[in-house]
Coordinates of C-alpha atoms and ligand atoms in Angstrom, one line a residue:
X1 CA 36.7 22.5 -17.8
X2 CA 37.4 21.3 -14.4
X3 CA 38.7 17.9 -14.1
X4 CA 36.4 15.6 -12.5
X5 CA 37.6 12.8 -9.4
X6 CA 37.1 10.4 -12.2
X7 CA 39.6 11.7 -14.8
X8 CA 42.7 12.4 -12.2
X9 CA 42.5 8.9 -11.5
X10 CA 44.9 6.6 -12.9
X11 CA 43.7 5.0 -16.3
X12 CA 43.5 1.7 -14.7
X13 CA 41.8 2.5 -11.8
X14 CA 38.9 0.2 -10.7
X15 CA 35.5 1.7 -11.2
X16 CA 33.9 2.5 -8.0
X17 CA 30.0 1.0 -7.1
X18 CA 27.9 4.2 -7.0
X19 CA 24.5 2.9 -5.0
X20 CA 21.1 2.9 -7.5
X21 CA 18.3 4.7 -5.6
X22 CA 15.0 3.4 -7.4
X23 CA 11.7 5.4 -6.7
X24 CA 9.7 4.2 -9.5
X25 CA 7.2 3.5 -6.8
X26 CA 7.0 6.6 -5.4
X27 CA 8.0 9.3 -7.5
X28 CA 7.0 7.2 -10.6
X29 CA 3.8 5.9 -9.4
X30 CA 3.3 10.1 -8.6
X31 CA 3.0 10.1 -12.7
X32 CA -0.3 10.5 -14.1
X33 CA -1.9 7.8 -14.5
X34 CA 0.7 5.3 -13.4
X35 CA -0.7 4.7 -9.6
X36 CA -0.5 1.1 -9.0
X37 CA -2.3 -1.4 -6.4
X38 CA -0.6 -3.1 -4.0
X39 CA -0.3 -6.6 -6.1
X40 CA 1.3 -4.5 -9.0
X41 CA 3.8 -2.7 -6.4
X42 CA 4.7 -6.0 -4.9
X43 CA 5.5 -7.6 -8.3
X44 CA 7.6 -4.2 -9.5
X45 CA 9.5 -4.2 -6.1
X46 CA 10.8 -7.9 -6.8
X47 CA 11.7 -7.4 -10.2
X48 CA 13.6 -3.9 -8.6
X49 CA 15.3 -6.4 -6.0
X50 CA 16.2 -9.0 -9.1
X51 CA 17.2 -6.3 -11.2
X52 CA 19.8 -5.1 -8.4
X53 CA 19.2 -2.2 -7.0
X54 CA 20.4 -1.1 -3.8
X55 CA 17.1 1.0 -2.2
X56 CA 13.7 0.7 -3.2
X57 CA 12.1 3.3 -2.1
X58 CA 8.4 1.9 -1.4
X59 CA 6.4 4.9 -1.1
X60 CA 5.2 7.6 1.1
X61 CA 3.7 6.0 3.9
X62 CA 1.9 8.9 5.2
X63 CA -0.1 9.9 1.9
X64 CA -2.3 6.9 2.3
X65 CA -3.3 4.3 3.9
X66 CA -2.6 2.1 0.6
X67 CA 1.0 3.7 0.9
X68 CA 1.2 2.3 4.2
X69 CA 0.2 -1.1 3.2
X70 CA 2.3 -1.1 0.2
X71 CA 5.8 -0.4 2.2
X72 CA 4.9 -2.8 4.7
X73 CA 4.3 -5.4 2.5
X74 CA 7.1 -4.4 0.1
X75 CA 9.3 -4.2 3.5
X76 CA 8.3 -7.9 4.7
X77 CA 9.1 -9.2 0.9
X78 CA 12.0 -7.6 0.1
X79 CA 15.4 -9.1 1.2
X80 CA 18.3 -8.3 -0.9
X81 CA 18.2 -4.4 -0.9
X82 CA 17.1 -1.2 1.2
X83 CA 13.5 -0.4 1.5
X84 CA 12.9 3.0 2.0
X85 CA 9.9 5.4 3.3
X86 CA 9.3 8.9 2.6
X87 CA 8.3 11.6 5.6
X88 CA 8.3 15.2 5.4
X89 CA 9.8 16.6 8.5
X90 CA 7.2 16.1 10.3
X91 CA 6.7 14.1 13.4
X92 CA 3.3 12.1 11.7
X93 CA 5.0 11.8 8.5
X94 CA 8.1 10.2 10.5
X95 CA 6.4 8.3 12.8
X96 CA 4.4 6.6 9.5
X97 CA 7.4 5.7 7.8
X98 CA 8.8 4.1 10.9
X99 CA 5.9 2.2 11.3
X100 CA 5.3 0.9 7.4
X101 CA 9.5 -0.1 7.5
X102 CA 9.5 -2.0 11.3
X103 CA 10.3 -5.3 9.7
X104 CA 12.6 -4.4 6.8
X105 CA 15.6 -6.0 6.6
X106 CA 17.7 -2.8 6.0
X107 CA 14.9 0.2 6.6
X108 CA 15.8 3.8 5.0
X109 CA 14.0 7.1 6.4
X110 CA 13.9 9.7 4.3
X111 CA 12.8 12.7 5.0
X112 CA 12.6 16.1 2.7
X113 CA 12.3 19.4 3.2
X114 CA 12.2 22.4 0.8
X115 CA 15.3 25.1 1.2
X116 CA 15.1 27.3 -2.0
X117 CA 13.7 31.1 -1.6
X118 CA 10.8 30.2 -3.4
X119 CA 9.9 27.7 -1.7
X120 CA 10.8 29.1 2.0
X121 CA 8.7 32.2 1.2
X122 CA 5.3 31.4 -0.7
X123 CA 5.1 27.5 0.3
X124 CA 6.8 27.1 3.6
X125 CA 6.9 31.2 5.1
X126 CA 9.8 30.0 7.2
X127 CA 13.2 31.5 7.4
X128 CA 16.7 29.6 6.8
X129 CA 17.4 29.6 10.6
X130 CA 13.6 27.6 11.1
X131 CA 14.8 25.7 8.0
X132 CA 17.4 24.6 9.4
X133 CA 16.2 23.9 13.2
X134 CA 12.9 21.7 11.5
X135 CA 15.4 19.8 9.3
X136 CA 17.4 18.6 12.5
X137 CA 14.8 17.7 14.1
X138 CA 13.6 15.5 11.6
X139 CA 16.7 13.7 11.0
X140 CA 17.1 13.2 14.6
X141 CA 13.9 12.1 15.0
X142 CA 14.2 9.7 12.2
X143 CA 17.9 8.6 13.7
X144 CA 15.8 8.2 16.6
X145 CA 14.2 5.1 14.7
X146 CA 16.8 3.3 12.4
X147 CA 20.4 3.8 11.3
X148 CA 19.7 4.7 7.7
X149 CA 18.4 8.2 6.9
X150 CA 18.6 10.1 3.9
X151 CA 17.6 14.0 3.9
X152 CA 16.7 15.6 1.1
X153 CA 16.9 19.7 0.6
X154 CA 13.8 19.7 -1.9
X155 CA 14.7 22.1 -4.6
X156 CA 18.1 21.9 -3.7
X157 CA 19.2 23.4 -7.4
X158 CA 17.7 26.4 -6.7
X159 CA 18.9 26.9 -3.2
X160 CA 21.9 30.1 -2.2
X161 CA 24.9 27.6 -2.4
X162 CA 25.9 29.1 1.3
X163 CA 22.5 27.7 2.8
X164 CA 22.6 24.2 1.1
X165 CA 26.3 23.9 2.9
X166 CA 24.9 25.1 6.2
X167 CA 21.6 22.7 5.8
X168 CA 23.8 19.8 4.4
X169 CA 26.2 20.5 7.3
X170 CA 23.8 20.5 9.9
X171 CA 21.9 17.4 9.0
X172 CA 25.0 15.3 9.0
X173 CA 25.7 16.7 12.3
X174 CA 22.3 15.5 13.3
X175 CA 22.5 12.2 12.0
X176 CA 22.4 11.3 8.0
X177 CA 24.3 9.0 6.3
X178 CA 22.8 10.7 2.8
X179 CA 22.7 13.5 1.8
X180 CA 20.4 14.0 -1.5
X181 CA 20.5 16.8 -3.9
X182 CA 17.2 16.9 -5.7
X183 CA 16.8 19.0 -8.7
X184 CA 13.3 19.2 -7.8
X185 CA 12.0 21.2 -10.9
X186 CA 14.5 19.9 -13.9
X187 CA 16.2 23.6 -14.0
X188 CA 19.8 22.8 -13.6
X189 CA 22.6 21.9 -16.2
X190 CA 25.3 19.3 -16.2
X191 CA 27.7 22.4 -15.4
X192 CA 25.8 24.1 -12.5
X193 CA 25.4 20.0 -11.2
X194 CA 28.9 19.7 -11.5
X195 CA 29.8 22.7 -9.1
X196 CA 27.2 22.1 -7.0
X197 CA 28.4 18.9 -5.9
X198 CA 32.1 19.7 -6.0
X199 CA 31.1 22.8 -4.0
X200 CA 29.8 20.5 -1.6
X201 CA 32.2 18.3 -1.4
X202 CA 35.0 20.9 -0.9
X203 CA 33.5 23.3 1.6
X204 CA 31.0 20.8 3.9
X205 CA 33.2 19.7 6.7
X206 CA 31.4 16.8 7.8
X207 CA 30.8 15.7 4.0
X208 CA 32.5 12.3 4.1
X209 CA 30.4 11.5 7.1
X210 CA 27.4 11.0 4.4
X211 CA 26.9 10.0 1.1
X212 CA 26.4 12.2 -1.9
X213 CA 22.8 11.3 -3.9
X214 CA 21.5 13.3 -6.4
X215 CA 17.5 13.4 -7.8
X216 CA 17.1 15.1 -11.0
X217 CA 13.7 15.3 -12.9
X218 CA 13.2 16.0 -16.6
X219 CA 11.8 19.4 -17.5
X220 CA 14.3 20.1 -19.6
X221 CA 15.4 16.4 -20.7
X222 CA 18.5 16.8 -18.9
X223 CA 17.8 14.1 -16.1
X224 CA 20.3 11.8 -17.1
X225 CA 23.0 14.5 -18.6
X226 CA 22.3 16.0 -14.8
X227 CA 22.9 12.8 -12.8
X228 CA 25.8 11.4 -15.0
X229 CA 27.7 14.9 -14.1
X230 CA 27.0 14.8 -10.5
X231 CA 28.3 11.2 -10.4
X232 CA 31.6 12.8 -12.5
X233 CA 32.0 15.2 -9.7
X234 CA 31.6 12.7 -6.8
X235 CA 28.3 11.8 -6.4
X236 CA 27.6 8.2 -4.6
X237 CA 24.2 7.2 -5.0
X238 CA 21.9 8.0 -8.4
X239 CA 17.9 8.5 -8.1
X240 CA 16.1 7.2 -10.8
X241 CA 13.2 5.4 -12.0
X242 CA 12.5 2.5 -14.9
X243 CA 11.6 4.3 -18.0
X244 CA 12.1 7.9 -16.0
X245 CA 9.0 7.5 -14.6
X246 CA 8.2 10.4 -12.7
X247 CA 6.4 13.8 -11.7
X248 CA 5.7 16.0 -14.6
X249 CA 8.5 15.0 -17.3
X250 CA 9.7 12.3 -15.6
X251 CA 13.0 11.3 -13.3
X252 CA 16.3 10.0 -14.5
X253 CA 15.9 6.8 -16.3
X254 CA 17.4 4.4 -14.5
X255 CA 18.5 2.3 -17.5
X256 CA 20.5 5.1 -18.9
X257 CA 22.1 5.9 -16.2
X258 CA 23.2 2.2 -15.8
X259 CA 24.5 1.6 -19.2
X260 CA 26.2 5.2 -19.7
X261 CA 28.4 3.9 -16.7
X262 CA 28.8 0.8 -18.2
X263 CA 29.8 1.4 -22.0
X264 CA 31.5 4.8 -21.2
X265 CA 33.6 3.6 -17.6
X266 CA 36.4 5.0 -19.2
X267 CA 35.1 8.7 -19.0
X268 CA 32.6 7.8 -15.2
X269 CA 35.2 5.2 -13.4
X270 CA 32.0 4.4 -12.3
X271 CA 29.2 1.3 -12.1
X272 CA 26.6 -0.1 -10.4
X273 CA 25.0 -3.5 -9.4
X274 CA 22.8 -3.3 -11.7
X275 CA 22.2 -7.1 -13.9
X276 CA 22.1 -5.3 -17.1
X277 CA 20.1 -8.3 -18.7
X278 CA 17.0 -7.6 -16.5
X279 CA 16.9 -4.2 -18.1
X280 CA 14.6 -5.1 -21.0
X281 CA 12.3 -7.3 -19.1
X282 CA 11.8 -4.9 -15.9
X283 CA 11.0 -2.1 -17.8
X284 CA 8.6 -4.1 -19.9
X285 CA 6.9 -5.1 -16.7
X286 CA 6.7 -1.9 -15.4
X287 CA 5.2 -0.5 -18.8
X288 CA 2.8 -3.0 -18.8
X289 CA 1.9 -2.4 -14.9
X290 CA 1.4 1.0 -15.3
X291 CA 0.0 1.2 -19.0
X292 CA 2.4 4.2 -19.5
X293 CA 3.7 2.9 -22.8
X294 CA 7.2 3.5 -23.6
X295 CA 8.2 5.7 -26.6
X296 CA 9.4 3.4 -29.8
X297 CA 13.0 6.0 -29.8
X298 CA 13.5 6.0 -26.5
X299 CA 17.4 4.8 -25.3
X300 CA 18.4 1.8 -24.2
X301 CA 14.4 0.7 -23.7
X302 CA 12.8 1.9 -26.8
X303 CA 10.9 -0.7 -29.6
X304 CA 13.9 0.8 -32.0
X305 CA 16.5 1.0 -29.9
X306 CA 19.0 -1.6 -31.7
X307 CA 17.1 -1.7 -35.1
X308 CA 18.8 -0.9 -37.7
X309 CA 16.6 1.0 -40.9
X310 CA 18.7 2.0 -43.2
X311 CA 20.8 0.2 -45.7
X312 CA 24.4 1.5 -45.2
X313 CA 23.7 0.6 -41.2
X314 CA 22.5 -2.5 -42.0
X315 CA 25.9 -3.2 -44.6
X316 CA 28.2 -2.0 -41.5
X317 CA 26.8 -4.1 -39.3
X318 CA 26.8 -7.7 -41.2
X319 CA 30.6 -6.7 -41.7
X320 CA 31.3 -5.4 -38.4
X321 CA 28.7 -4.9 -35.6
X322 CA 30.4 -2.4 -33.6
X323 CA 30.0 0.2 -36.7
X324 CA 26.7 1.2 -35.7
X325 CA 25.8 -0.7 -31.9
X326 CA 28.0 0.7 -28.8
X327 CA 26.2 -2.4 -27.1
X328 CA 25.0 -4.8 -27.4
X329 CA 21.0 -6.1 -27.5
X330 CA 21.4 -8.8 -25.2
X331 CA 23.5 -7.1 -22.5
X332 CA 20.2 -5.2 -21.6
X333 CA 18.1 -8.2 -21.6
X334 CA 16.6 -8.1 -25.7
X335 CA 16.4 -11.2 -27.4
X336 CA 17.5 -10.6 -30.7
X337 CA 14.3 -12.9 -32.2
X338 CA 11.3 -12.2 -31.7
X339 CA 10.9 -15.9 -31.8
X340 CA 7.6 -17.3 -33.0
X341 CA 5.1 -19.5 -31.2
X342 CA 2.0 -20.6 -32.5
X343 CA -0.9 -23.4 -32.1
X344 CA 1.3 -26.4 -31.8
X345 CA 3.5 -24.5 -28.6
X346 CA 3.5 -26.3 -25.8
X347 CA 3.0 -24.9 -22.1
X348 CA 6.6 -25.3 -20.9
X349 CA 7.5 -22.5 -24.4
X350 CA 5.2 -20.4 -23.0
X351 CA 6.8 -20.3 -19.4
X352 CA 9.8 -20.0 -20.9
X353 CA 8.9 -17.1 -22.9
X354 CA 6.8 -15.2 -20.3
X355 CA 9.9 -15.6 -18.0
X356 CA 12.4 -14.2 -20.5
X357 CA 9.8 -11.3 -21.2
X358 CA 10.4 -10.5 -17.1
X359 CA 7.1 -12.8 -15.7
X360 CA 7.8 -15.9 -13.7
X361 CA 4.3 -17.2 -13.6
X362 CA 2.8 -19.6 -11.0
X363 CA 1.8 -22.7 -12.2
X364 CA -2.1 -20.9 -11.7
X365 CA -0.7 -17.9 -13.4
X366 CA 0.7 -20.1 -16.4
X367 CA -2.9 -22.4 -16.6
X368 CA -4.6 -19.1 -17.0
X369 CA -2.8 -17.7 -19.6
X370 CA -1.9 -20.6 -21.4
X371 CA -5.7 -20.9 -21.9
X372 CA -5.6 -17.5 -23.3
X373 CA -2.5 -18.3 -25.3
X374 CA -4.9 -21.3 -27.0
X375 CA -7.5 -19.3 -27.8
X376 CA -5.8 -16.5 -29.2
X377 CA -3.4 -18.8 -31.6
X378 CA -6.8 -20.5 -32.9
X379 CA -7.7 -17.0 -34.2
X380 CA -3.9 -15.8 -34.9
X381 CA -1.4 -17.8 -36.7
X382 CA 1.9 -16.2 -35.4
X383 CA 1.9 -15.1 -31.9
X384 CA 4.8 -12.8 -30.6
X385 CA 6.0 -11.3 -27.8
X386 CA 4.1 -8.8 -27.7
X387 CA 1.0 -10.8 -28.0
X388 CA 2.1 -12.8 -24.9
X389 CA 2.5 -9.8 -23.0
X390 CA -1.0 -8.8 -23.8
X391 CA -2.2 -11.6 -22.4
X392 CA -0.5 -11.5 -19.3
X393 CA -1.4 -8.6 -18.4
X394 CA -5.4 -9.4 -19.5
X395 CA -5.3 -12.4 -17.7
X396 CA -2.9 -11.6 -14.4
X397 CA -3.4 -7.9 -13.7
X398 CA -6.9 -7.0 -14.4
X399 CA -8.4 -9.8 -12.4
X400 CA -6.5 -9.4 -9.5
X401 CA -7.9 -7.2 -6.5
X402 CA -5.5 -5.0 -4.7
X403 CA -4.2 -8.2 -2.7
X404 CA -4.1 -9.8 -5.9
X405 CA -6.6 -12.4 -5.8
X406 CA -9.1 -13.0 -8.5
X407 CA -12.6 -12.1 -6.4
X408 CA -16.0 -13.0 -7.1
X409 CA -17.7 -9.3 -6.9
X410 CA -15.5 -9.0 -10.1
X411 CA -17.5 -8.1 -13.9
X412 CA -16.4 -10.7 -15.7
X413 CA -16.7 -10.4 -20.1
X414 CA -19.2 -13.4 -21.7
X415 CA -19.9 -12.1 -24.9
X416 CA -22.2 -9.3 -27.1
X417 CA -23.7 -8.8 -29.8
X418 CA -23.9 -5.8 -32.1
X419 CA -25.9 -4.7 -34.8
X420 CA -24.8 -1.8 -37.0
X421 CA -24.5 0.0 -40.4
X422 CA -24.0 3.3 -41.5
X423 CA -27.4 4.2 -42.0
X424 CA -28.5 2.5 -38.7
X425 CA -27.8 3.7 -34.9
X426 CA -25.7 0.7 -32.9
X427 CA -27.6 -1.6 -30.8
X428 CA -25.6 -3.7 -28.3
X429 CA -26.2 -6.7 -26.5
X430 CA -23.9 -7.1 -23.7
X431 CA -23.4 -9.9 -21.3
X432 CA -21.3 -9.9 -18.1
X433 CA -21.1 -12.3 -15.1
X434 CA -20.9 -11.6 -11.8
X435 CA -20.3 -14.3 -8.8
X436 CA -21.5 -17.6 -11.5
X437 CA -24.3 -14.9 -12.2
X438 CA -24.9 -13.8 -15.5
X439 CA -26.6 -10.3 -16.6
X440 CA -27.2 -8.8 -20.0
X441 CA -28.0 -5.7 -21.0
X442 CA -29.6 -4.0 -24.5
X443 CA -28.5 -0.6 -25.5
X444 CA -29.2 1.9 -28.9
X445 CA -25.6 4.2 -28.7
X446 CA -26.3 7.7 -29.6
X447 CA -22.9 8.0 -31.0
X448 CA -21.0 5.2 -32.4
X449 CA -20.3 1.6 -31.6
X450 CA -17.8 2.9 -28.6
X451 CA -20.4 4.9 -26.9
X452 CA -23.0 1.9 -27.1
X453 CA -20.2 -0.3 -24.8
X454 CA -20.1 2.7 -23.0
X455 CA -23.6 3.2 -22.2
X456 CA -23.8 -1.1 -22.2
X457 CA -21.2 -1.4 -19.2
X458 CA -22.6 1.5 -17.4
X459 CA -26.2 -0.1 -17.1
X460 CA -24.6 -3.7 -16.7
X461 CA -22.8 -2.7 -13.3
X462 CA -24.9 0.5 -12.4
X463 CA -22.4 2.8 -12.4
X464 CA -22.4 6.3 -13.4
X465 CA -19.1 6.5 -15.6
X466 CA -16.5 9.4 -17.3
X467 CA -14.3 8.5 -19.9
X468 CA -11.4 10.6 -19.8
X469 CA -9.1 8.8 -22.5
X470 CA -9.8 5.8 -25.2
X471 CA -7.4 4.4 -27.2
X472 CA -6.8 1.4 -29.2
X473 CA -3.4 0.4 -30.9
X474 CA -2.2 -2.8 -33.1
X475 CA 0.1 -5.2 -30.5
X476 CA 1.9 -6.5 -33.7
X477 CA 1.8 -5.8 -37.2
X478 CA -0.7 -7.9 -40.0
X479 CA -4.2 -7.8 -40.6
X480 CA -4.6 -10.8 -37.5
X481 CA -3.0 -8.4 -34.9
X482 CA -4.4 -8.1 -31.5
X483 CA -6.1 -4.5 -30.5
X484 CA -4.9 -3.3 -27.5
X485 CA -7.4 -1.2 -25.7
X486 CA -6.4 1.5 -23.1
X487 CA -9.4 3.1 -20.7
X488 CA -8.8 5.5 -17.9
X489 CA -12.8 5.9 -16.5
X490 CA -13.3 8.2 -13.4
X491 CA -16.8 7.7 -11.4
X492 CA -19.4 10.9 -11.9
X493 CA -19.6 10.8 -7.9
X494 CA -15.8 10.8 -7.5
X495 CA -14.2 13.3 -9.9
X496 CA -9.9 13.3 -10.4
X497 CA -9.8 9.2 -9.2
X498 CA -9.0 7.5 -12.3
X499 CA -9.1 4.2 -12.6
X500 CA -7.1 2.5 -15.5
X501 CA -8.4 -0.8 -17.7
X502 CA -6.7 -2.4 -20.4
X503 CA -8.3 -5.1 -22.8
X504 CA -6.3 -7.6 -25.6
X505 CA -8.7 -9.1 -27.8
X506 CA -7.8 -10.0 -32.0
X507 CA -12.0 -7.9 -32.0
X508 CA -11.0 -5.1 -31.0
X509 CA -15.0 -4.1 -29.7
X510 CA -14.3 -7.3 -27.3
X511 CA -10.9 -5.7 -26.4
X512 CA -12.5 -2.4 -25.4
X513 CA -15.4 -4.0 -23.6
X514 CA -12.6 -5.8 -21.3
X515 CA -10.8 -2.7 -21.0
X516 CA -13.8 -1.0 -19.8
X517 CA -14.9 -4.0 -17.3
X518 CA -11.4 -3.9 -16.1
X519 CA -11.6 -0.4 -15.1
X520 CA -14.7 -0.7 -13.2
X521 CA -13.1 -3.9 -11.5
X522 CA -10.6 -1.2 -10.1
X523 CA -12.6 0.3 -9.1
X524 CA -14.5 -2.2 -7.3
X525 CA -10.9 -3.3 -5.9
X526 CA -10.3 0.2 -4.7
X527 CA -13.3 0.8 -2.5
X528 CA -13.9 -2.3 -0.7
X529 CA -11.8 -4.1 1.7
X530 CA -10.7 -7.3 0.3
X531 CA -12.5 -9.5 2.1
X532 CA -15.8 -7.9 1.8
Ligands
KIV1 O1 11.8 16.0 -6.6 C1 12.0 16.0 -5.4 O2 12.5 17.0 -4.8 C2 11.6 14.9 -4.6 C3 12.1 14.9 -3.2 C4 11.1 14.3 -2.2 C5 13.4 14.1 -3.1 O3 11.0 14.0 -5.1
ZN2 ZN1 11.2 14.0 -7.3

């Protein structure tokens, strides 16, 4: 096997910063199910700035207008790192991103454009040479606007390696300073990433006039294997998202990336900026934003990442931890207890415990959920982490509008009622407010209980409803535990627009009626202007 710039260097060399690319906003947020509204974006992009990341990249400001809102704002807020727009070469899509980035402190362009035969043929019907020439012109026209420009060869992996040089070549002629190699479709493998980039490096000219970036998805689950060889053979920047967020199978997962540079620097020479103790809490933030749950297994992030089942583990460990942990819990951010509060916590616990979980509140933030916090642990004698985070997320996210103020067109949950038995059909009294208003409804469900909230919220707020996906899961363990409640509704008139709602309740009917009334409050939020 080749050798790698990594391992000629001398054992004690210092490991170089490779630069941390986040797009969970963009290509994340292009997951299903995991768009976001602009309050949500603005809180991911600041935990993204505290986590230490060097670009953000905010969105794709042509898409939509709520793209273009959300890099401006992201761009007036951010300080500490890049903020970057996506454009297709294109002069709208260009002009867009210039616009949405004007006051960033340090604004990125990047524009894409597909190079690979399948692409040039049946999506593009271009030839290299027009490949090429629209390319330039983008990057010039972005270099036009700000220093900063990253081009991107979409489907670079499955691009003739002679082309990529000419394209790569020609863009940094024109004007990048980075030059990203996207494996657009997951189909490469830590060898062919390897060459690739060394082939790069060794026949470009210009190469070291740009930086090297790589952008590898997950079709295969070889994101991370991909993006750790590219950095092996040279590669400067990573693009990844929290929790490998991302189209289809995801994107690289930023947190493995970061901590297989840390724990293995002796094979990488590499690291980043990364505060590996934000890890934890930003990817619980972004789970919790999006709804996208994170699978119990999954490294470095996963519910069972540092526990420790069986008995010979658990033997090692007491005698030696290093048997069975190649790092430690707390160096991502876990707390090793899942400490405990209950009825007699005061409020300054609870801050202190939302702001370990990744959630500094605002002293409006922390009244609202502290009242929360009371009520639950009057119905629940231990309340964990867990629990906490299901209330900040019933009581922050789902009452915000897409500015992130609590409105007064909002459904707001007072109570029901329900009769039922197994030989009886379920009738449901529901009562919402609206504006100091209240309103209550009467159903019979046809089905069971779940179709009588159902048809209840539909008559409450007088719209025509589709429920695409239901679920309800137990936060923590015991017969006391909260339901969690997951909705994702689309309107009859508006087929494919899903809007996401989320409910926390220890009655798991009461959960689901709040996860329903939180999805139509997205809805709400999504079609009218915030001041209306
Ligand atoms: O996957 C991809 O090719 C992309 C580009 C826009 C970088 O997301
Ligand atoms: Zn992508």
């Amino acid at each position: 096997m080749e050798q790698s710039p990594a391992e000629n260097a001398p054992a004690e060399a210092p490991r170089r910063l490779v630069t941390v690319f986040d797009t969970t906003l963009r290509d994340g947020e292009q997951s299903p199910g995991a768009s976001m509204n602009l309050a949500e974006k603005l809180e991911v992009a600041k935990a993204l700035e505290e986590l230490g990341v060097d670009v953000i990249e905010a969105g794709f400001p042509i898409v939509s207008a709520g793209d273009f809102e959300s890099v401006l704002e992201i761009s007036k807020m951010i300080k500490n790192c890049s903020v970057c727009g996506l454009a297709r070469c294109v002069e709208k899509d260009i002009d867009a991103a210039r616009d949405a980035l004007k006051v960033a402190v340090r604004p990125r362009i990047h524009v894409f454009l597909a190079t690979s035969a399948i692409h040039r043929e049946f999506k593009l019907r271009m030839t290299q040479e027009d490949i090429i020439a629209r390319a330039v012109e983008g990057v010039k026209r972005a270099r036009g606007y700000c220093d900063d420009i990253e081009f991107s060869p979409e489907d670079a992996s499955r691009t003739e390696i002679d082309f990529l040089c000419a394209v790569v070549e020609a863009v940094i002629a024109a004007g990048a300073s980075t030059v990203n190699i996207p494996d657009t479709v997951g189909y490469t493998t830590p060898q062919e990433m390897f060459e690739r980039i060394q082939t790069l490096r060794n026949r470009v000219p210009n190469i070291d006039k740009a930086a090297i970036s790589v952008h590898c998805h997950n079709d295969l689950g070889m994101a991370v294997a991909n993006t750790l060889s590219a950095i092996r053979a040279g590669a400067q920047q990573f693009e990844c998202a929290i929790n490998g967020l991302g189209e289809r199978a995801g994107n690289c997962a930023l947190e493995e990336v970061v901590m297989s540079l840390k724990t293995r620097g002796d094979v990488f020479r590499a690291d980043t900026r990364v505060n590996t103790r934000k890890i934890v809490p930003t990817s619980r933030l972004v789970s919790q934003i999006t709804g996208l749950k994170v699978q119990r297994n999954k490294a470095i992030v996963g519910q069972n990442a540092f526990a420790h089942e069986s008995g010979i583990h658990q033997a090692g460990m007491l005698r030696e931890r290093t048997t069975y942990e190649i790092m430690t819990p707390e160096s991502v951010g876990l707390l090793k207890s899942d400490l405990v509060l209950g009825k007699h916590s005061g409020r300054a616990a609870l801050a202190d415990r939302a702001k370990h979980l990744g959630h500094e509140l605002t002293q409006e933030q922390l009244d609202r959920v502290f009242t929360e916090f009371k009520k639950l642990a009057d119905r629940k004698k231990d309340v964990f982490d867990v629990d906490i985070l299901a209330i900040i997320e019933q009581s922050i996210h789902d009452k915000k509008n897409s500015q992130g103020d609590t409105v007064d067109r909002y459904w707001h949950y007072a109570g029901y009622e329900l009769a039922i038995g197994s030989e009886k059909k379920p009738v449901l009294r529901l009562t919402l407010s609206q504006n100091g208003q209240e309103k209550t409804v009467e159903v019979q469900g046809e089905g069971g209980p779940v179709n009588a909230l159902f048809e209840a919220v539909q008559k409450a707020t007088g719209y025509q409803l589709v429920m695409r996906e239901y679920k309800v899961d137990a936060v923590s363990g015991g017969p006391d535990a909260q339901g969690e409640a997951l909705v994702h509704l689309e309107q009859a008139a508006e087929p494919g627009v899903i809007y996401r709602g989320h409910g926390v309740s220890t009655d798991v009917i009461e959960a689901s009626i709040q996860a329903m009334i939180g999805a139509v409050n997205r809805l709400i939020g999504g079609r009218l202007p915030a001041e209306a």
